[in-house]
C-alpha positions in Angstrom: 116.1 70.0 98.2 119.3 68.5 97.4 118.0 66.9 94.2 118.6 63.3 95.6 114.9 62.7 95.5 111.9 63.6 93.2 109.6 66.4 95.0 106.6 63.7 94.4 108.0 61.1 95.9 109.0 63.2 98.8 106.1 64.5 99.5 104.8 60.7 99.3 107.2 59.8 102.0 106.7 62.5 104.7 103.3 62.0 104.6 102.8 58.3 105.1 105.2 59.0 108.1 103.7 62.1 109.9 99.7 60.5 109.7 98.9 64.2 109.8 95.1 65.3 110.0 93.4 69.3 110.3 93.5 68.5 113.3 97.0 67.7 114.3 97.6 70.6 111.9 95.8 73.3 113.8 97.6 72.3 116.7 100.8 72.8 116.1 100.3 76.2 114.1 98.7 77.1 117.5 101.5 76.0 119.9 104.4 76.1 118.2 105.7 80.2 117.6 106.7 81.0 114.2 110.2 81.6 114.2 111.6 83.2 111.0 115.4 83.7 109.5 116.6 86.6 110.7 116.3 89.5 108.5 113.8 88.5 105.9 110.9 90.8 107.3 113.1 93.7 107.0 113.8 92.6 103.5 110.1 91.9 102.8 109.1 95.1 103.9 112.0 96.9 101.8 111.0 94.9 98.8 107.3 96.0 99.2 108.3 99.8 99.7 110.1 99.7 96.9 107.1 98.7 94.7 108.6 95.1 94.2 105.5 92.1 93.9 107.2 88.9 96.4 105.8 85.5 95.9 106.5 82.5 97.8 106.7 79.5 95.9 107.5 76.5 97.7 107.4 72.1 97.9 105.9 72.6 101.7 101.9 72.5 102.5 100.4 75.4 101.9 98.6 75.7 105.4 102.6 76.4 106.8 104.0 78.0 104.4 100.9 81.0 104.2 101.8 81.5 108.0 104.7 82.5 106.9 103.3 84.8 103.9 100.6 86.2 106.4 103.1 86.8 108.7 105.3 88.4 106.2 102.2 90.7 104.5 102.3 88.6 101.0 99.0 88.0 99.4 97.5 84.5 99.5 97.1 84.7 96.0 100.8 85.2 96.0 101.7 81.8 97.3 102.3 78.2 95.6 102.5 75.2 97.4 101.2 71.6 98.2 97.3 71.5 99.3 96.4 68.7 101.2 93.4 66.5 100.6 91.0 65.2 103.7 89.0 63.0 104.1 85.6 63.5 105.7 87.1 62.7 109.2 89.7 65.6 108.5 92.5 62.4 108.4 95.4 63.5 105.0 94.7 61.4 102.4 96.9 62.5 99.7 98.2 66.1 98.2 96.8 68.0 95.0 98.8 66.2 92.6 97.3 68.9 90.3 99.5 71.9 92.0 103.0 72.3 90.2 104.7 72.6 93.2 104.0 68.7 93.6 106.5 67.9 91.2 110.2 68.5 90.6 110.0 71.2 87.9 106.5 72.9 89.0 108.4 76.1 91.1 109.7 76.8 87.1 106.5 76.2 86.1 105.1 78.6 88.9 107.4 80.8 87.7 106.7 80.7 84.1 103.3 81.4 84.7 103.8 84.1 87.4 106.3 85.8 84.9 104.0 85.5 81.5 101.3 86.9 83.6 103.4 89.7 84.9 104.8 90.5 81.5 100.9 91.2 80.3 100.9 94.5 82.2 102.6 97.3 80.2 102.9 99.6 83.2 105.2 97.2 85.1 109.4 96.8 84.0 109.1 92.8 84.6 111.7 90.9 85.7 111.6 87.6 88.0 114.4 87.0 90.2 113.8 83.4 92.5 115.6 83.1 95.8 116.1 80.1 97.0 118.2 77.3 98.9 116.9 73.4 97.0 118.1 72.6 94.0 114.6 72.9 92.6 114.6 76.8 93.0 118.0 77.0 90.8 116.1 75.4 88.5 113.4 77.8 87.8 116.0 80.0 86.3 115.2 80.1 83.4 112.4 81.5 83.4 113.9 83.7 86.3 116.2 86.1 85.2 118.4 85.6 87.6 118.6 83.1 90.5 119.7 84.3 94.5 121.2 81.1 96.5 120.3 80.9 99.9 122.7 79.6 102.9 121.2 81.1 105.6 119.6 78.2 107.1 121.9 75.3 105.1 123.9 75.5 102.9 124.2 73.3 99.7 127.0 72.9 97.7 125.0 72.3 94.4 123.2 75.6 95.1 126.0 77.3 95.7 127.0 76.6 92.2 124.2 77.3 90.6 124.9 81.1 90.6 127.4 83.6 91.1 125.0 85.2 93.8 124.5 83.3 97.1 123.9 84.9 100.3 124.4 83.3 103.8 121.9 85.7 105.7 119.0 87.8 104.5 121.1 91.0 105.3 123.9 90.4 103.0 121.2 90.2 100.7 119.5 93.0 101.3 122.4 94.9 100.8 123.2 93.6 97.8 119.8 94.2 96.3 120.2 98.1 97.9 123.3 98.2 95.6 121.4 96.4 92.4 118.8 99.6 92.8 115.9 96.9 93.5 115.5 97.9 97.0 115.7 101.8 97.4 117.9 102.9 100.3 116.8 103.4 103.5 116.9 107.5 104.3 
């Protein structure tokens, strides 16, 4: 997130450490509560009342991070991250080397594509802003038209500098966006 390490060989890392399996998997998506930044559901929900399309692109495996987009009402078909492979005995054997998001430029090429598709319907202004706290989401500006930094959780110095816009909670954003006319204010 940092950009001290390639996303592949990151992902190579953590899992020849964690031995994860469905198994272990399930588990802890069923004991463990899903604890979100505070703020970002009332700035989901603003962004989707104000006709605004949210996708969450993102390094992590996809069975965690589409908690989170269930949890936050986006559409699976919304969301870009690392499938795992099994083996028959549900063990992790690898990751989709296939999906973007598996490599160090693939959230711009997510983005890209997301944006090119977007840009096809004539009823919709397009525009693509990415939001983001890793080095790798600064990076998919361009094709973004504009890039949010993210401190909320940590804060990186190399983000930081990557735009003029960075936001230490999901509220300053929120606001910020209310001002920009992207989120329409609250009556």
């Amino acid at each position: 997130m940092d950009g001290t390490m390639g996303v592949t060989e990151a992902l190579e890392q953590r899992l020849s450490i964690l031995g994860l399996s469905k198994d272990l998997i399930r588990r802890f998506l069923d004991d463990t509560p899903l604890q979100l930044t505070p703020g970002v559901e009332r700035l989901f929900a603003s962004l989707r009342s104000s006709n605004v399309e949210v996708y969450l692109v993102s390094g992590g495996i996809f069975e965690l991070v589409d908690r989170v987009a269930k949890k936050l009402r986006v559409p699976e078909d919304h969301v870009f991250a690392n499938r795992l492979i099994y083996s028959d005995d549900g063990v992790v054997v690898d990751f989709d080397r296939q999906q973007p998001t598996s490599r160090s430029d693939g959230k711009k090429e997510v983005v890209a594509t997301i944006k090119s598709q977007l840009s096809g319907d004539e009823s919709k202004m397009v525009g693509v802003l990415v939001v983001g706290d890793g080095v790798t989401d600064a990076a998919a500006c361009p094709p973004a038209d504009a890039f949010l930094g993210f401190g909320g959780v940590i804060t990186r110095p190399s983000v930081q500098r990557a735009t003029p816009f960075f936001f230490h909670s999901f509220d300053e954003m929120h606001t910020f966006l209310q001002h920009c006319g992207l989120i329409a204010h609250s009556s």
